[in-house]
């Protein structure tokens, strides 16, 4: 019984590490996509450092839904607090 509990605890710990690694990989993917879009919009990508994940996703959704132009740029700058 004790071995089963230890094995279960070890499995849960490993699962926690795996889900944490998966979450970090997802965050890195969102951040990389955002930085690529910022470059296309002529916005310095360093400005992405202070954004929340929700703001990053909002910007990506705007850029995905619109043609890369001044309208998208204005909306992104507004989210970033530039306008």
XYZ file of N, CA, C and O in Angstrom:
332
model
N 0.829 -1.194 0.000
C 0.000 0.000 0.000
C 0.873 1.257 0.000
O 0.588 2.196 -0.703
N 1.937 1.217 0.827
C 2.814 2.374 0.913
C 3.527 2.619 -0.417
O 3.674 3.752 -0.843
N 3.941 1.525 -1.076
C 4.605 1.657 -2.375
C 3.651 2.228 -3.426
O 4.044 3.023 -4.263
N 2.408 1.799 -3.366
C 1.412 2.305 -4.310
C 1.214 3.807 -4.130
O 1.137 4.559 -5.102
N 1.152 4.247 -2.885
C 0.988 5.673 -2.604
C 2.202 6.460 -3.087
O 2.058 7.545 -3.664
N 3.400 5.922 -2.864
C 4.612 6.599 -3.331
C 4.674 6.645 -4.846
O 5.055 7.658 -5.435
N 4.275 5.559 -5.497
C 4.266 5.525 -6.964
C 3.252 6.524 -7.516
O 3.518 7.228 -8.497
N 2.097 6.590 -6.873
C 1.069 7.543 -7.294
C 1.554 8.975 -7.112
O 1.373 9.817 -7.995
N 2.201 9.254 -5.996
C 2.738 10.598 -5.746
C 3.797 10.946 -6.775
O 3.835 12.076 -7.297
N 4.657 9.997 -7.108
C 5.698 10.234 -8.115
C 5.072 10.495 -9.483
O 5.493 11.392 -10.217
N 4.058 9.718 -9.829
C 3.383 9.903 -11.116
C 2.710 11.270 -11.198
O 2.771 11.949 -12.233
N 2.071 11.680 -10.115
C 1.417 12.995 -10.097
C 2.444 14.126 -10.202
O 2.200 15.134 -10.864
N 3.583 13.944 -9.563
C 4.638 14.950 -9.649
C 5.134 15.072 -11.073
O 5.297 16.179 -11.597
N 5.389 13.936 -11.718
C 5.845 13.959 -13.112
C 4.789 14.564 -14.028
O 5.111 15.312 -14.940
N 3.529 14.265 -13.788
C 2.448 14.840 -14.588
C 2.397 16.349 -14.403
O 2.154 17.101 -15.350
N 2.650 16.803 -13.175
C 2.674 18.241 -12.914
C 3.793 18.920 -13.665
O 3.619 19.999 -14.234
N 4.952 18.292 -13.709
C 6.070 18.860 -14.466
C 5.760 18.896 -15.951
O 6.068 19.859 -16.639
N 5.125 17.844 -16.450
C 4.781 17.776 -17.869
C 3.779 18.854 -18.231
O 3.921 19.525 -19.253
N 2.761 19.050 -17.378
C 1.768 20.079 -17.698
C 2.381 21.471 -17.567
O 2.030 22.374 -18.321
N 3.299 21.645 -16.625
C 3.988 22.925 -16.502
C 4.849 23.209 -17.715
O 4.888 24.330 -18.223
N 5.537 22.186 -18.196
C 6.362 22.338 -19.392
C 5.495 22.634 -20.610
O 5.853 23.454 -21.461
N 4.337 21.994 -20.678
C 3.416 22.233 -21.789
C 2.889 23.661 -21.751
O 2.807 24.322 -22.782
N 2.562 24.142 -20.574
C 2.075 25.517 -20.433
C 3.160 26.510 -20.831
O 2.880 27.509 -21.499
N 4.396 26.243 -20.444
C 5.499 27.133 -20.800
C 5.737 27.119 -22.307
O 5.985 28.159 -22.913
N 5.621 25.945 -22.926
C 5.782 25.846 -24.374
C 4.690 26.639 -25.088
O 4.954 27.326 -26.076
N 3.458 26.562 -24.571
C 2.355 27.318 -25.168
C 2.607 28.823 -25.024
O 2.410 29.582 -25.967
N 3.063 29.239 -23.851
C 3.350 30.654 -23.627
C 4.438 31.132 -24.587
O 4.321 32.209 -25.177
N 5.482 30.333 -24.755
C 6.571 30.710 -25.663
C 6.076 30.825 -27.099
O 6.501 31.709 -27.839
N 5.155 29.939 -27.497
C 4.601 29.991 -28.841
C 3.792 31.272 -29.044
O 3.905 31.940 -30.077
N 2.974 31.618 -28.051
C 2.177 32.849 -28.123
C 3.108 34.056 -28.198
O 2.911 34.960 -29.012
N 4.131 34.063 -27.366
C 5.066 35.185 -27.337
C 5.827 35.318 -28.661
O 5.985 36.430 -29.180
N 6.260 34.203 -29.240
C 6.965 34.240 -30.526
C 6.065 34.746 -31.643
O 6.485 35.547 -32.486
N 4.815 34.288 -31.654
C 3.853 34.751 -32.661
C 3.612 36.243 -32.513
O 3.598 36.986 -33.502
N 3.437 36.691 -31.278
C 3.214 38.108 -31.021
C 4.390 38.941 -31.509
O 4.200 39.954 -32.191
N 5.597 38.536 -31.184
C 6.785 39.295 -31.597
C 6.887 39.387 -33.122
O 7.236 40.421 -33.664
N 6.554 38.309 -33.815
C 6.572 38.327 -35.282
C 5.550 39.324 -35.820
O 5.845 40.087 -36.759
N 4.364 39.349 -35.227
C 3.341 40.299 -35.655
C 3.771 41.739 -35.367
O 3.525 42.637 -36.175
N 4.387 41.969 -34.219
C 4.834 43.326 -33.888
C 5.866 43.818 -34.890
O 5.838 44.984 -35.303
N 6.754 42.951 -35.303
C 7.756 43.330 -36.307
C 7.063 43.718 -37.606
O 7.397 44.728 -38.228
N 6.066 42.926 -38.017
C 5.320 43.235 -39.236
C 4.581 44.568 -39.134
O 4.413 45.268 -40.130
N 4.142 44.902 -37.933
C 3.414 46.157 -37.722
C 4.340 47.337 -37.423
O 3.873 48.432 -37.132
N 5.644 47.102 -37.480
C 6.652 48.148 -37.212
C 6.538 48.689 -35.777
O 6.635 49.882 -35.531
N 6.319 47.776 -34.847
C 6.272 48.115 -33.424
C 7.434 47.365 -32.774
O 7.569 46.162 -32.977
N 8.279 48.055 -32.023
C 9.415 47.372 -31.389
C 8.948 46.182 -30.540
O 8.079 46.318 -29.682
N 9.510 45.023 -30.793
C 9.061 43.804 -30.111
C 9.421 43.794 -28.628
O 8.842 43.029 -27.865
N 10.332 44.646 -28.204
C 10.672 44.719 -26.779
C 9.473 45.180 -25.955
O 9.391 44.924 -24.761
N 8.541 45.859 -26.591
C 7.362 46.352 -25.875
C 6.456 45.220 -25.437
O 5.574 45.404 -24.617
N 6.680 44.020 -25.958
C 5.862 42.866 -25.587
C 6.220 42.347 -24.196
O 5.449 41.588 -23.604
N 7.356 42.746 -23.668
C 7.822 42.220 -22.380
C 6.872 42.521 -21.226
O 6.837 41.772 -20.254
N 6.116 43.591 -21.299
C 5.251 43.995 -20.193
C 3.788 43.603 -20.381
O 2.941 44.014 -19.595
N 3.490 42.835 -21.417
C 2.108 42.454 -21.694
C 1.712 41.194 -20.929
O 2.532 40.317 -20.699
N 0.440 41.136 -20.579
C -0.090 39.917 -19.975
C -0.398 38.915 -21.086
O -0.479 39.277 -22.268
N -0.603 37.678 -20.702
C -0.956 36.660 -21.687
C -2.277 37.012 -22.360
O -2.428 36.831 -23.571
N -3.217 37.555 -21.615
C -4.509 37.953 -22.188
C -4.322 39.051 -23.237
O -4.952 39.009 -24.296
N -3.452 40.027 -22.950
C -3.182 41.091 -23.921
C -2.514 40.529 -25.174
O -2.839 40.928 -26.287
N -1.574 39.591 -24.972
C -0.908 38.973 -26.121
C -1.913 38.271 -27.019
O -1.896 38.428 -28.234
N -2.807 37.499 -26.396
C -3.810 36.781 -27.183
C -4.774 37.734 -27.870
O -5.211 37.482 -28.991
N -5.115 38.827 -27.213
C -6.005 39.818 -27.818
C -5.351 40.438 -29.056
O -5.988 40.600 -30.090
N -4.076 40.758 -28.951
C -3.353 41.335 -30.086
C -3.277 40.336 -31.231
O -3.527 40.680 -32.390
N -2.968 39.088 -30.923
C -2.883 38.065 -31.968
C -4.230 37.890 -32.654
O -4.304 37.770 -33.876
N -5.310 37.924 -31.893
C -6.654 37.791 -32.472
C -6.957 38.958 -33.411
O -7.528 38.755 -34.484
N -6.561 40.162 -33.029
C -6.788 41.334 -33.881
C -6.006 41.204 -35.173
O -6.534 41.416 -36.263
N -4.749 40.848 -35.048
C -3.896 40.758 -36.233
C -4.351 39.619 -37.133
O -4.347 39.748 -38.354
N -4.778 38.506 -36.548
C -5.271 37.377 -37.345
C -6.552 37.722 -38.093
O -6.788 37.212 -39.177
N -7.371 38.580 -37.512
C -8.673 38.865 -38.110
C -8.652 40.009 -39.106
O -9.624 40.242 -39.793
N -7.567 40.726 -39.177
C -7.500 41.893 -40.058
C -6.290 41.810 -40.970
O -5.351 41.086 -40.714
N -6.351 42.596 -42.012
C -5.186 42.752 -42.867
C -4.164 43.585 -42.098
O -4.520 44.508 -41.371
N -2.907 43.240 -42.231
C -1.863 43.963 -41.509
C -1.780 45.381 -42.089
O -1.216 45.585 -43.151
N -2.342 46.318 -41.382
C -2.330 47.686 -41.852
C -2.402 48.640 -40.689
O -2.214 48.276 -39.527
N -2.683 49.895 -41.026
C -2.709 50.930 -39.997
C -3.812 50.708 -38.963
O -3.634 51.015 -37.787
N -4.949 50.158 -39.384
C -6.038 49.905 -38.436
C -5.629 48.907 -37.371
O -5.882 49.104 -36.182
N -5.004 47.821 -37.794
C -4.532 46.813 -36.840
C -3.445 47.400 -35.955
O -3.415 47.173 -34.748
N -2.561 48.202 -36.537
C -1.464 48.823 -35.785
C -2.006 49.727 -34.678
O -1.540 49.701 -33.540
N -3.010 50.521 -35.002
C -3.612 51.434 -34.032
C -4.238 50.649 -32.886
O -4.078 50.999 -31.711
N -4.965 49.577 -33.209
C -5.597 48.767 -32.161
C -4.554 48.109 -31.265
O -4.722 48.056 -30.043
N -3.487 47.614 -31.857
C -2.425 46.981 -31.065
C -1.756 47.990 -30.151
O -1.529 47.728 -28.979
N -1.460 49.161 -30.670
C -0.847 50.207 -29.848
C -1.762 50.609 -28.701
O -1.296 50.891 -27.597
N -3.074 50.617 -28.947
C -4.017 50.955 -27.894
C -3.972 49.917 -26.772
O -3.961 50.277 -25.593
N -3.937 48.644 -27.131
C -3.844 47.589 -26.121
C -2.549 47.716 -25.337
O -2.521 47.502 -24.127
N -1.491 48.086 -26.018
C -0.178 48.210 -25.372
C -0.055 49.497 -24.549
O 0.959 49.720 -23.912
N -1.090 50.332 -24.609
C -1.062 51.569 -23.830
C -0.306 52.684 -24.493
O 0.078 53.657 -23.842
N -0.086 52.585 -25.796
C 0.667 53.596 -26.532
C -0.227 54.736 -27.028
O 0.261 55.800 -27.329
N -1.512 54.461 -27.168
C -2.436 55.503 -27.657
C -3.639 55.574 -26.781
O -4.136 54.697 -26.258
